[in-house]
GROMACS .gro file of C-alpha atoms in nm:
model
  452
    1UNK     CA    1  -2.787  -0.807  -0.336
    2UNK     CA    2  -2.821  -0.412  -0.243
    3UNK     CA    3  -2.970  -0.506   0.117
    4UNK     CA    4  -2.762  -0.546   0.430
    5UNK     CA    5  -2.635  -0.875   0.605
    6UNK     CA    6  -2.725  -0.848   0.963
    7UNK     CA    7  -2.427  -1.060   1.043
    8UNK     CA    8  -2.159  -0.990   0.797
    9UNK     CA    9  -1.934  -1.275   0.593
   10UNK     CA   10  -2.259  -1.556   0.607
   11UNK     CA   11  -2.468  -1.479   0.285
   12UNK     CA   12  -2.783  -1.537   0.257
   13UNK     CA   13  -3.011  -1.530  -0.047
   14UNK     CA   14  -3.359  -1.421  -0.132
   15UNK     CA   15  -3.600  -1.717  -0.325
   16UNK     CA   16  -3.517  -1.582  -0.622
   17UNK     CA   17  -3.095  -1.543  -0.564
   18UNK     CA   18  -3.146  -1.931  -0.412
   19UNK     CA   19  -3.331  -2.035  -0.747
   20UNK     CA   20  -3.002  -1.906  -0.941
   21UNK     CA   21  -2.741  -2.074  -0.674
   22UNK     CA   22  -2.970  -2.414  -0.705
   23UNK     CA   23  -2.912  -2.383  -1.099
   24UNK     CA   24  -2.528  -2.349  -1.042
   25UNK     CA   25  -2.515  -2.646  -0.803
   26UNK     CA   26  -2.686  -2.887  -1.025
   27UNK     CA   27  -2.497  -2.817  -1.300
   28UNK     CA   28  -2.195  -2.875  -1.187
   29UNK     CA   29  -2.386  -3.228  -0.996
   30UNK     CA   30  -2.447  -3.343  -1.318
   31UNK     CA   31  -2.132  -3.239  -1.476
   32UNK     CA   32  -1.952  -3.400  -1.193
   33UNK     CA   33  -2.187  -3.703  -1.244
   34UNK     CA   34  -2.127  -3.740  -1.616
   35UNK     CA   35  -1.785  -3.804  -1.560
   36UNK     CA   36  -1.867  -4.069  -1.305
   37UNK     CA   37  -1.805  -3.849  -0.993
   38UNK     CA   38  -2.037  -4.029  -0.708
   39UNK     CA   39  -2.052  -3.812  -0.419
   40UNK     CA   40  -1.994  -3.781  -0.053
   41UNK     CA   41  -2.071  -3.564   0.207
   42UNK     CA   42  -1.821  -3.518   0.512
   43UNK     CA   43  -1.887  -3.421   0.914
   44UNK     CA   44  -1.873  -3.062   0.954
   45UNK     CA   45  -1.662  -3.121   1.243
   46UNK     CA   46  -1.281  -3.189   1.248
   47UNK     CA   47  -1.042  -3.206   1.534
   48UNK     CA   48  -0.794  -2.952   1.544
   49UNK     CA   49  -0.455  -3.207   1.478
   50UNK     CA   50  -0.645  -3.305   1.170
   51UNK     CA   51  -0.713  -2.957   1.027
   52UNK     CA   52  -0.386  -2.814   1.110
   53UNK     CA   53  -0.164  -3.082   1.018
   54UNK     CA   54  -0.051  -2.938   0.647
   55UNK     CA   55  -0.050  -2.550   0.596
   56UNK     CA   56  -0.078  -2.297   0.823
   57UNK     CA   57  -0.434  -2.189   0.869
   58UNK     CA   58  -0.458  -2.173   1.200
   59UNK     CA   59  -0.576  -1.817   1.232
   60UNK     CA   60  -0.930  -1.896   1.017
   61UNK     CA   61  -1.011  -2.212   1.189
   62UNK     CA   62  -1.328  -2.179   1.400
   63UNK     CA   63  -1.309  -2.359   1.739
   64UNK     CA   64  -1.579  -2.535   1.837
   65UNK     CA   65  -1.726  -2.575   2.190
   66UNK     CA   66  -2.017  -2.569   2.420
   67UNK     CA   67  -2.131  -2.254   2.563
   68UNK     CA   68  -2.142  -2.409   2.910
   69UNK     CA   69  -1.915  -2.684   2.996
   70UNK     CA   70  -1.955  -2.977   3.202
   71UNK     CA   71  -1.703  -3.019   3.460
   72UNK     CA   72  -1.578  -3.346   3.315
   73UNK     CA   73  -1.628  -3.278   2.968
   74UNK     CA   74  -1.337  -3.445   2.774
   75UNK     CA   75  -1.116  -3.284   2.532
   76UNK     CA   76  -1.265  -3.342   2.203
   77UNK     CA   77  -1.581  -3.421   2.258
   78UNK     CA   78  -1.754  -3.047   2.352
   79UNK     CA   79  -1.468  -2.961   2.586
   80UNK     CA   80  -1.298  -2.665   2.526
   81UNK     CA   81  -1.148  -2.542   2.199
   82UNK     CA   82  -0.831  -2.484   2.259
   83UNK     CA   83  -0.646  -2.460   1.923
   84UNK     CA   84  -0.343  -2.585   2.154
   85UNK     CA   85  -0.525  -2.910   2.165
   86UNK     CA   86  -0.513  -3.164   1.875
   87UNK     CA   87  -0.826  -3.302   1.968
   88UNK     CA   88  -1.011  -2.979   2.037
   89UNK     CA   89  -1.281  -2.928   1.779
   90UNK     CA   90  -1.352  -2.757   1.518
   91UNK     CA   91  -1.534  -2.672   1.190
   92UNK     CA   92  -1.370  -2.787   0.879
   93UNK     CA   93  -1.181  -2.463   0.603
   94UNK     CA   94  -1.180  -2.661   0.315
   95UNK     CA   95  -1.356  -2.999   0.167
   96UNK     CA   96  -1.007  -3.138   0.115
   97UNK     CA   97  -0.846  -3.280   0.450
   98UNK     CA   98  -1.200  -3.429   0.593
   99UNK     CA   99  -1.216  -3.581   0.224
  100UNK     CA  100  -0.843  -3.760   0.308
  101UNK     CA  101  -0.956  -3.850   0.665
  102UNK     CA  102  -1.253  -3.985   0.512
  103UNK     CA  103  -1.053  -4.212   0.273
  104UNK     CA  104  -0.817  -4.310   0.497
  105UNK     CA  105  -1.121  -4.455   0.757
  106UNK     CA  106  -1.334  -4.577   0.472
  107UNK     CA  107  -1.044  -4.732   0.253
  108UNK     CA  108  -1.175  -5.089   0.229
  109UNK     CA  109  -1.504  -5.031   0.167
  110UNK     CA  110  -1.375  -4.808  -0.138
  111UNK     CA  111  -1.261  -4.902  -0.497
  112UNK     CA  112  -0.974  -4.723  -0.636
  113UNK     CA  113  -0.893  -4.501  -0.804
  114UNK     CA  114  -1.200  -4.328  -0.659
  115UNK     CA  115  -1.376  -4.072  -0.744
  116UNK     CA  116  -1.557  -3.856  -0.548
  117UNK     CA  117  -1.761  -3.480  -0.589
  118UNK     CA  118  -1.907  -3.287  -0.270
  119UNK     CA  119  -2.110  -2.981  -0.247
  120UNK     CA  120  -2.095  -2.867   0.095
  121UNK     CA  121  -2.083  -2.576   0.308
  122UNK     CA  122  -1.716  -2.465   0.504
  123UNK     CA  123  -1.625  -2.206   0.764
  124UNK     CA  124  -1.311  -1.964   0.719
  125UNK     CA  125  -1.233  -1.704   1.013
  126UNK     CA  126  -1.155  -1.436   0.743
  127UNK     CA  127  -1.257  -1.072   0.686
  128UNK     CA  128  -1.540  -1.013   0.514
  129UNK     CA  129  -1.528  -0.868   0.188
  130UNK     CA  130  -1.676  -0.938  -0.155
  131UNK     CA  131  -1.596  -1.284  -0.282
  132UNK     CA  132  -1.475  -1.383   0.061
  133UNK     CA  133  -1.728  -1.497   0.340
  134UNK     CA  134  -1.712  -1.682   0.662
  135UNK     CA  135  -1.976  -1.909   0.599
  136UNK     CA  136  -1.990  -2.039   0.167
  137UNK     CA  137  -2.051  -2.364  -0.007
  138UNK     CA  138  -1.733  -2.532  -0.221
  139UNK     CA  139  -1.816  -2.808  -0.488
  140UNK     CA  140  -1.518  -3.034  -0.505
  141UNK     CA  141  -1.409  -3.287  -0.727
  142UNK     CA  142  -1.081  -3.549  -0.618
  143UNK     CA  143  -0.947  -3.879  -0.740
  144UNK     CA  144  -0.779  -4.092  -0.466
  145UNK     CA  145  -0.560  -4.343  -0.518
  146UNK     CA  146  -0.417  -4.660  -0.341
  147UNK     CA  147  -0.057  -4.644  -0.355
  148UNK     CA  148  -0.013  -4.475  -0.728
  149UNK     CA  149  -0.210  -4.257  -0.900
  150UNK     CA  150  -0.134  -4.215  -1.286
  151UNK     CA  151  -0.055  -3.811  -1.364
  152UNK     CA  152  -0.304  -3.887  -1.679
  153UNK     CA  153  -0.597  -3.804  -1.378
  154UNK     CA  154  -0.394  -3.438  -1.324
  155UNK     CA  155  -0.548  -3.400  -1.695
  156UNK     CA  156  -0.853  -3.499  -1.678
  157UNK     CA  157  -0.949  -3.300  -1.349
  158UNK     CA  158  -0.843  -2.992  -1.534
  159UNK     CA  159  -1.081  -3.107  -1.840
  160UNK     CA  160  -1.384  -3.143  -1.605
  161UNK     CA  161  -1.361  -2.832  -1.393
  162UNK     CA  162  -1.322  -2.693  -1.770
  163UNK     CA  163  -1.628  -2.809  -1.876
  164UNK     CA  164  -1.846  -2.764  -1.639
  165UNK     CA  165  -1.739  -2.421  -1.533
  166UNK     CA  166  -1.839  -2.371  -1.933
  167UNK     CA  167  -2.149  -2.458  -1.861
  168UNK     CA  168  -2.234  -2.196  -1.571
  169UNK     CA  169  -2.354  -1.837  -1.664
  170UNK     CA  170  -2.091  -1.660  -1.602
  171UNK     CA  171  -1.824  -1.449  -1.810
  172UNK     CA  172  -1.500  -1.623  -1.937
  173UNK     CA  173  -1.242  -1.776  -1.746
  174UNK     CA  174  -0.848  -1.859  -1.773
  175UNK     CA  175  -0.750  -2.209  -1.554
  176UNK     CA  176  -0.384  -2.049  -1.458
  177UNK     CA  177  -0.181  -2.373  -1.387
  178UNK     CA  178   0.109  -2.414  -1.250
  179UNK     CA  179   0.347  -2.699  -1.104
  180UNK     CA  180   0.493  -2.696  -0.772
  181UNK     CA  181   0.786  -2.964  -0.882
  182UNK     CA  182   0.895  -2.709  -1.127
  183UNK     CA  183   0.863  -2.439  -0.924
  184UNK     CA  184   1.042  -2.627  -0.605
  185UNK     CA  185   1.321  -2.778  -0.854
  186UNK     CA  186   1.437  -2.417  -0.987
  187UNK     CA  187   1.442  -2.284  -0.643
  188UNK     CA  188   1.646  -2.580  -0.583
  189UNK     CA  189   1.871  -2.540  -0.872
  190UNK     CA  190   1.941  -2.152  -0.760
  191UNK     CA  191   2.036  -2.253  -0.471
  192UNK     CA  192   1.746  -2.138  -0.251
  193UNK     CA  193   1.661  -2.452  -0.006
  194UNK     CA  194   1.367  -2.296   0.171
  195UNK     CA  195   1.155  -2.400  -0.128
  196UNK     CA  196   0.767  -2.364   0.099
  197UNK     CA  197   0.957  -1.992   0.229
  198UNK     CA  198   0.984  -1.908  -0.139
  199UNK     CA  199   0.656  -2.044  -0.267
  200UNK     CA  200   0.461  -1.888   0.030
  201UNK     CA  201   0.687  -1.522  -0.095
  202UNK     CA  202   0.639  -1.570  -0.451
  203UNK     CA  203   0.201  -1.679  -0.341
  204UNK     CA  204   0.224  -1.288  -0.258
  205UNK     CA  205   0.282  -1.162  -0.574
  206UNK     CA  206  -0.039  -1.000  -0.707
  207UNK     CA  207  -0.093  -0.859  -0.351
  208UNK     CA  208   0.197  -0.658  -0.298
  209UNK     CA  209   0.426  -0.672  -0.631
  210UNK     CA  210   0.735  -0.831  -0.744
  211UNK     CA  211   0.974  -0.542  -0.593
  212UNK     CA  212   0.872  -0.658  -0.202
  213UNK     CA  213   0.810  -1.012  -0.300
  214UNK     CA  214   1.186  -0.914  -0.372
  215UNK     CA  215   1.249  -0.766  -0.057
  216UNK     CA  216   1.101  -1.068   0.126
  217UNK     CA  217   1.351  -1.372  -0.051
  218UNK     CA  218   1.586  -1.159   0.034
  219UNK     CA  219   1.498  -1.014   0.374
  220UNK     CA  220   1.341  -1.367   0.527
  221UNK     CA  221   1.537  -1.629   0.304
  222UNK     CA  222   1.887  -1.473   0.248
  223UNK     CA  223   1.833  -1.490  -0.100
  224UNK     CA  224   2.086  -1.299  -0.308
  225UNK     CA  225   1.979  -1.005  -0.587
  226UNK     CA  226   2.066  -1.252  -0.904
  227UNK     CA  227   1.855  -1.574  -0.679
  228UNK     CA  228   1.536  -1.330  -0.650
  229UNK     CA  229   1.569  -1.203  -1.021
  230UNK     CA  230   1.549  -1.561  -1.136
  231UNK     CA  231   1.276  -1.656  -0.893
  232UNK     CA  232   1.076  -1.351  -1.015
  233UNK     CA  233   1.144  -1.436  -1.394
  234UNK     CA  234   1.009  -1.787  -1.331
  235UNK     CA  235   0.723  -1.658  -1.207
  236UNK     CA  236   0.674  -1.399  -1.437
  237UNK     CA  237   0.647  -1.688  -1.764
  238UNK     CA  238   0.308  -1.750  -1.889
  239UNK     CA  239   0.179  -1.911  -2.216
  240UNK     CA  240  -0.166  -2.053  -2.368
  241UNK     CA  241   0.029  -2.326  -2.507
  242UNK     CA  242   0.367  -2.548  -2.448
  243UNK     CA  243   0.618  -2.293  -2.567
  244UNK     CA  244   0.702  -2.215  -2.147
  245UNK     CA  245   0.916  -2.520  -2.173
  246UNK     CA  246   1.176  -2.368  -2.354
  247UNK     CA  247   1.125  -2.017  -2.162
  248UNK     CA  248   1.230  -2.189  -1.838
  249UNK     CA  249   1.503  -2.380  -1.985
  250UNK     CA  250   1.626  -2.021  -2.126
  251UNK     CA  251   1.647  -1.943  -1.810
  252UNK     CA  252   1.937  -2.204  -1.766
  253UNK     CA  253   1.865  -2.348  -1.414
  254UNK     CA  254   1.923  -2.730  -1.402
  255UNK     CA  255   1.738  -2.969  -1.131
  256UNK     CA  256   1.596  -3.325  -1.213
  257UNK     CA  257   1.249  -3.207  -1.005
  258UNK     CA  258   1.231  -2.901  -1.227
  259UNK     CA  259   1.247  -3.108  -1.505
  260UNK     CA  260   0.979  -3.349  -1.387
  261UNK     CA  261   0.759  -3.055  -1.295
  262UNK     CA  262   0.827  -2.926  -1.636
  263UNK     CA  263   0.680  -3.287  -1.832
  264UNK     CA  264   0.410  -3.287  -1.611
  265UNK     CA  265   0.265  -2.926  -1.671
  266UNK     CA  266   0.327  -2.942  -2.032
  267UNK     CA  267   0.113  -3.262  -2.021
  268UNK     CA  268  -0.188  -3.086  -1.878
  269UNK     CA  269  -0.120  -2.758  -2.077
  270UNK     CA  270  -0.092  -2.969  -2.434
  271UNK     CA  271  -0.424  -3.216  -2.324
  272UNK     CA  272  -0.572  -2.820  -2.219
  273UNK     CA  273  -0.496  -2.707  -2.587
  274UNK     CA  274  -0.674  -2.973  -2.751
  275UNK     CA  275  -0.982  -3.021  -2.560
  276UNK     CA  276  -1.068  -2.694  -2.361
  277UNK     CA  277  -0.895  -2.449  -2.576
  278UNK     CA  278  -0.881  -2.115  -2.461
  279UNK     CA  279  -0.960  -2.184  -2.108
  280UNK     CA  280  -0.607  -2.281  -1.985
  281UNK     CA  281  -0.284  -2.057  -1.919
  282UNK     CA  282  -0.003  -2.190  -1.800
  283UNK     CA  283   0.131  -1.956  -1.499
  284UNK     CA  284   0.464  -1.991  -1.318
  285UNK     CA  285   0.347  -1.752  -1.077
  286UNK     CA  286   0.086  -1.971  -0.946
  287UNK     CA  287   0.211  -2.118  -0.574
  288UNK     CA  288  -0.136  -2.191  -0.379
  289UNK     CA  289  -0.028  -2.077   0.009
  290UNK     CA  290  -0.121  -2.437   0.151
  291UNK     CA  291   0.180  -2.704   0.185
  292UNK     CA  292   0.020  -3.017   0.128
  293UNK     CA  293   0.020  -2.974  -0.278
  294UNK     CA  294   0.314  -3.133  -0.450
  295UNK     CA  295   0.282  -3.111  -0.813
  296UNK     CA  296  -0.042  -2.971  -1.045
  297UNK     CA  297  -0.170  -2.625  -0.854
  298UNK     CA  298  -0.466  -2.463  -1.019
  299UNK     CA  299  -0.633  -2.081  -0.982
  300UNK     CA  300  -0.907  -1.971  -1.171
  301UNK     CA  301  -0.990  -1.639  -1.286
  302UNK     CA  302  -1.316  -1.443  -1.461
  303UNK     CA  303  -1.167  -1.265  -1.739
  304UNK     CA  304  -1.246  -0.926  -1.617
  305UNK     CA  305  -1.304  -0.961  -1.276
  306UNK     CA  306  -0.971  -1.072  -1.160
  307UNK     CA  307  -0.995  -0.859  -0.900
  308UNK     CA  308  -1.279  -1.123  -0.755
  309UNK     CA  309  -1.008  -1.391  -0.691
  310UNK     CA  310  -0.949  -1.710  -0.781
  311UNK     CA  311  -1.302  -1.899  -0.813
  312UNK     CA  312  -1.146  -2.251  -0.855
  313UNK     CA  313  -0.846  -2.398  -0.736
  314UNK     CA  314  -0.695  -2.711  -0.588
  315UNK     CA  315  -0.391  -2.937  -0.736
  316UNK     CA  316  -0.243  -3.270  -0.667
  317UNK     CA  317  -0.138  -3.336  -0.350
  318UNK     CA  318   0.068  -3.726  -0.237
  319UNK     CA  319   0.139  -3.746   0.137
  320UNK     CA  320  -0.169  -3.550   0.243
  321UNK     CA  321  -0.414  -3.897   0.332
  322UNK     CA  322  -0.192  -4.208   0.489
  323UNK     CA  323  -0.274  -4.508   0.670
  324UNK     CA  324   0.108  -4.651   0.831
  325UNK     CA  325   0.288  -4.722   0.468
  326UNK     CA  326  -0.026  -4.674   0.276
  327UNK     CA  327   0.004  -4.382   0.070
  328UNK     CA  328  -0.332  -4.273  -0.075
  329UNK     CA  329  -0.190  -3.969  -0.336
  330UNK     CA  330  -0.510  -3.775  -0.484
  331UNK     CA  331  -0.553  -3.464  -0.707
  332UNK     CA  332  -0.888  -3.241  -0.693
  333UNK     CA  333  -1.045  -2.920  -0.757
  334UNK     CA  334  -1.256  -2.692  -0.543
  335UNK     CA  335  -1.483  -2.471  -0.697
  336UNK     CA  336  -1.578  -2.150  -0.479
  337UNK     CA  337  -1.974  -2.148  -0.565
  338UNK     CA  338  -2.066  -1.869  -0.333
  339UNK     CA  339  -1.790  -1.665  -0.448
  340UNK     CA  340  -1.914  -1.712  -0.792
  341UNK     CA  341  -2.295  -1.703  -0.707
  342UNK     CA  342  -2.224  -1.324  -0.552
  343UNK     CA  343  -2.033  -1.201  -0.865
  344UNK     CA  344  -2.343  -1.388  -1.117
  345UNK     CA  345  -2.654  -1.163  -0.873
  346UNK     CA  346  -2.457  -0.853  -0.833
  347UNK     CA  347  -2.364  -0.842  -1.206
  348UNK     CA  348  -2.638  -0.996  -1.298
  349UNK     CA  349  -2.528  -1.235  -1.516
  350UNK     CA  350  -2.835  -1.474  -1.447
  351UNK     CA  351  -3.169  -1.417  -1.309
  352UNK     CA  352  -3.476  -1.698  -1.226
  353UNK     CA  353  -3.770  -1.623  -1.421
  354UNK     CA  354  -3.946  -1.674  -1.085
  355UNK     CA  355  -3.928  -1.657  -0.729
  356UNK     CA  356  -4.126  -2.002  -0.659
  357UNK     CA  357  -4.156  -2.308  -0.812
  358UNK     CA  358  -4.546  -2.277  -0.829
  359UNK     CA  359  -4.663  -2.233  -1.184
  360UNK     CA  360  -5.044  -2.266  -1.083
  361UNK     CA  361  -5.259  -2.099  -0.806
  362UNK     CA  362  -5.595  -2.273  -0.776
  363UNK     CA  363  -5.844  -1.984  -0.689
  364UNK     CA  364  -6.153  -2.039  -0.427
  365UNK     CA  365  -6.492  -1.975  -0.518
  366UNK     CA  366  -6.550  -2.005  -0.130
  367UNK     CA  367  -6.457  -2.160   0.133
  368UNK     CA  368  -6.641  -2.473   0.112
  369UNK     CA  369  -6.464  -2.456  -0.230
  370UNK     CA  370  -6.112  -2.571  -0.059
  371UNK     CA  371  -6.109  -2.939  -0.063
  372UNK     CA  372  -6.244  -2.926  -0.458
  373UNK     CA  373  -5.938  -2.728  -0.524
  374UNK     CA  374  -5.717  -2.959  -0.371
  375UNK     CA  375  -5.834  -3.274  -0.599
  376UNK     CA  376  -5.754  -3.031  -0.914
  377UNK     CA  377  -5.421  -2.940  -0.726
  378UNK     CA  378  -5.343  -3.297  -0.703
  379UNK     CA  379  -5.431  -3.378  -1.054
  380UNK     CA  380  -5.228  -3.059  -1.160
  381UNK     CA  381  -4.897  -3.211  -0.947
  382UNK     CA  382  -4.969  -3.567  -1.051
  383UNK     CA  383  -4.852  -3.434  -1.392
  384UNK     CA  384  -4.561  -3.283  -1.251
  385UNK     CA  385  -4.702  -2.882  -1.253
  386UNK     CA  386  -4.657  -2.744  -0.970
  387UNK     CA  387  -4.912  -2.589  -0.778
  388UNK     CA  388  -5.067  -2.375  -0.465
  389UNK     CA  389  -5.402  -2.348  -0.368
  390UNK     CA  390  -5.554  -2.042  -0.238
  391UNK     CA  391  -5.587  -2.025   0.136
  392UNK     CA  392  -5.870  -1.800   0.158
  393UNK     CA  393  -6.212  -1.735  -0.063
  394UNK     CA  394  -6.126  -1.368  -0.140
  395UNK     CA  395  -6.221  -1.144  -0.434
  396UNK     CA  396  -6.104  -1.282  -0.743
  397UNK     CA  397  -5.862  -0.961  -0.757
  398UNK     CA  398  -5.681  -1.033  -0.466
  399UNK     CA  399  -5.632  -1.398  -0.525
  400UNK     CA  400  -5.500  -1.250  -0.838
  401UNK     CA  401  -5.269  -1.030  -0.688
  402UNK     CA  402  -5.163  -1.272  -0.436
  403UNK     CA  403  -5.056  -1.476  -0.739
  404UNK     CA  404  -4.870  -1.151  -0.894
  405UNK     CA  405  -4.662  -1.119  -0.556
  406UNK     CA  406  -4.555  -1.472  -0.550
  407UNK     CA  407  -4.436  -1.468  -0.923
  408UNK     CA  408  -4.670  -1.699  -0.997
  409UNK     CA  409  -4.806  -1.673  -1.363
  410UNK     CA  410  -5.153  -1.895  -1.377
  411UNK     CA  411  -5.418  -1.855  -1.168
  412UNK     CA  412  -5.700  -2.192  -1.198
  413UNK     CA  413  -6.129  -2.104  -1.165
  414UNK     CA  414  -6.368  -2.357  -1.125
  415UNK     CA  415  -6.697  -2.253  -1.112
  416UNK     CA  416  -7.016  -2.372  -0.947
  417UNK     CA  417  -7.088  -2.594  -1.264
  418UNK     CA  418  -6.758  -2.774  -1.234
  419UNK     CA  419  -6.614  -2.585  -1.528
  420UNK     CA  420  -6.234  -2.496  -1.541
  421UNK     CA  421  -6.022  -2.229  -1.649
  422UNK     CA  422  -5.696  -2.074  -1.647
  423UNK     CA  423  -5.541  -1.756  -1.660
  424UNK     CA  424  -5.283  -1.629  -1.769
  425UNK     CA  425  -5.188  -1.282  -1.539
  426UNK     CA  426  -4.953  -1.162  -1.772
  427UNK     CA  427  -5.105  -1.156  -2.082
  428UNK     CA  428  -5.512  -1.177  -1.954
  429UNK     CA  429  -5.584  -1.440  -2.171
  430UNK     CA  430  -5.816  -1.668  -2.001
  431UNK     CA  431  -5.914  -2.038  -2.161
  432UNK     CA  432  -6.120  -2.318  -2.071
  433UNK     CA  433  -5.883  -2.612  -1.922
  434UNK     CA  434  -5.919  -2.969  -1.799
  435UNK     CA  435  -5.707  -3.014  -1.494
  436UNK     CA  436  -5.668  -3.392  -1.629
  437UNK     CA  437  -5.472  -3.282  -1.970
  438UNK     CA  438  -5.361  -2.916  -1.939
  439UNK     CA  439  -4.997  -2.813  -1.971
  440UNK     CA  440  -4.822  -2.486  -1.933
  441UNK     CA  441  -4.615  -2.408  -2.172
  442UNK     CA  442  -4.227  -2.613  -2.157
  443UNK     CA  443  -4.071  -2.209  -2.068
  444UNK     CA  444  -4.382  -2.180  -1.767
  445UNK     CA  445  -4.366  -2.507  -1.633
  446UNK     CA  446  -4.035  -2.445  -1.422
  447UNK     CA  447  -3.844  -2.176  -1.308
  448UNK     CA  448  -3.611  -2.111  -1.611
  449UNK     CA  449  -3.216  -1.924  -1.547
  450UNK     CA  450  -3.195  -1.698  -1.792
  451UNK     CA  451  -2.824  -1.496  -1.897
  452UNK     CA  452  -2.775  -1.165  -2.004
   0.00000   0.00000   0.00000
């Protein structure tokens, strides 16, 4: 993690780093698949309409086009990108409007409610800095439905991301939820209209403060000094259990969507308490900058490394996916893994035991040795061990040593006679060993993840 990118903001890992991001990813595959998540994997390629049509993102989207253009290339199809153009194209910032387009294309061949999970990579035109890359992989869980979709699914997503985020080694986390109803309803009821201006303001709170997110209602949305004192007291309410119902209502702001909002999050917050306790806040401050969420809005947080940003986050979201007066309303979670697979190497937090797979080298005697070594090889795989064989008859002590570079802890003889035996370079012990029955030990026989 101490070396140098050559191209800063697109990670890339060593065997060893790639061993620990491969034990994140299927954890949270089988996690996802547990809960009967089947998954999907999306075009990396969107056009521009589609990717810009709710929030404003424009400035990280990466155009795409060919370096040299055919005179009478169309538009959209490796023409040029020209972010002007709704069907320039260009590579997709999240996993969540290709998932919608891909619903709304695929709907009868689907079964709803449905539930999908995707582990893919997505490009973001940001500045580089730690926890924030160009190029990263997001592991997403959604349920889509036709029509309706039952809140109860608002729950459960929070449960799962719960779980399996439990699961990974990494430090404690807080799931700070929030609901955008609630939030949009008390604007509402203050009397501020602009509700996305004041979400978007009030989204800037941990960057800059509440005195200029202060400044801002007021400057930008004409809010008076008592309308941005209530919008910052909102936002400053946060509990591990129900009791920010009666907080808000303290408050004394009236609005049937605040209200709703209010039902809703103490829904998820009271499921939270029962069955993930600990692992759920409930935080008024929490906006999410992007305008297609309309009611659950998630950030997660390490418990001391806040400063690393949110790791997971997502919400409900009802008019983003819609096919003439279908309405396909969905909630889902993204999970940042490269964000969190940076803070687990540089801290350490998990380390492979290994750098390759291979538990066995098979030595040569000699050269003419090779195609013997290959039948024990294939015995030794057959079994499920996984093995190398030695691509040149050198001393003994280099094969050896080749082994010790590799990470590789058992190193196979067979001698002239057809005898067998294994070593073990750690330790020096060396035993007699029938390629047809021997076993490494269950810790040696793959590359093990272990914590600190």
């Amino acid at each position: 993690m101490a070396r140098t990118a050559s191209l800063s903001g697109f990670p890339e890992w060593l065997p060893q780093e790639r061993l620990v991001e491969l034990h994140v990813l299927d954890t949270l595959r089988k996690t996802f698949e547990l809960h009967g998540f089947a998954s999907i994997e999306t075009r990396a390629v969107e056009t521009v309409g589609q990717l810009l049509r709710k929030g404003e993102i424009d400035k990280e989207v990466y155009g795409l086009s060919r370096l040299q253009e055919d005179d009478d290339a169309s538009v959209g199809e490796g023409g040029k990108s020209d972010k002007g153009d709704p069907n320039a194209l260009a590579l997709h910032f999240d996993l969540t409007v290709p998932f919608a387009r891909y619903v709304v294309e695929n709907a009868g061949y689907l079964a709803f409610p449905f539930r999908r999970y995707q582990i893919q990579k997505v490009w973001r035109g940001e500045r580089p800095q730690e926890g924030r890359a160009r190029e990263f992989t997001q592991a997403d869980i959604d349920v889509v439905g036709d029509g309706e979709l039952p809140f109860r699914y608002d729950v459960e997503i929070a449960l799962v991301i719960a779980e399996a985020l439990s699961a990974l080694p990494i430090p404690d986390f807080r799931l700070r939820i929030n609901n955008r109803k609630l939030a949009e309803g008390f604007y509402r009821g203050i009397g501020l209209t602009d509700t996305p201006g004041v979400l978007r303001s009030i989204d800037k709170l941990e960057k800059i403060g509440p005195e200029k997110v202060a400044e801002l209602l007021k400057s930008e949305l004409g809010a008076s000094d008592e309308q941005a004192s209530l919008a910052l007291q909102l936002a400053a309410i946060r509990s591990e259990d129900t009791s920010f119902v009666e907080q808000v209502r303290a408050l004394g702001v009236k609005d049937d969507l605040l209200e709703e909002g209010l039902i809703e999050l103490e829904q998820v917050i009271e499921a939270a308490v029962q069955r993930a306790p600990g692992k759920v806040l409930a935080d008024l401050s929490i906006a999410r900058g992007l305008d297609y969420y309309t009611g659950t809005v998630v950030e997660t947080v390490l418990v001391g490394h806040e400063q690393l940003g949110s790791i997971c986050s997502g919400g409900r979201y009802d008019a983003l996916a819609s096919k003439g007066n279908r309405k396909f309303p969905g909630v889902g979670l993204s999970i940042g893994v490269t964000r969190l697979v940076s803070r687990i190497l540089s801290q350490e937090f998990a380390t492979a035991s290994r750098s390759v797979p291979t538990a066995v080298l098979v030595a040569l005697n000699n050269d003419d040795s090779w195609s013997a070594a290959q039948d024990v090889a294939a015995q030794l795989r057959g079994r499920g061990i996984a093995t190398e064989v030695a691509a040149k008859a050198e001393k003994f002590g280099k094969q050896i040593k080749f082994a010790d570079r590799r990470g590789i802890p058992f190193v196979w003889f067979t001698d002239d006679d057809g005898k067998h035996q294994v070593k073990d370079i750690r330790t020096g012990e060396q035993v007699d060993a029938d390629p047809a029955s021997w076993e490494p030990s269950a810790e040696d026989l793959h590359v093990r993840i272990t914590t600190a």
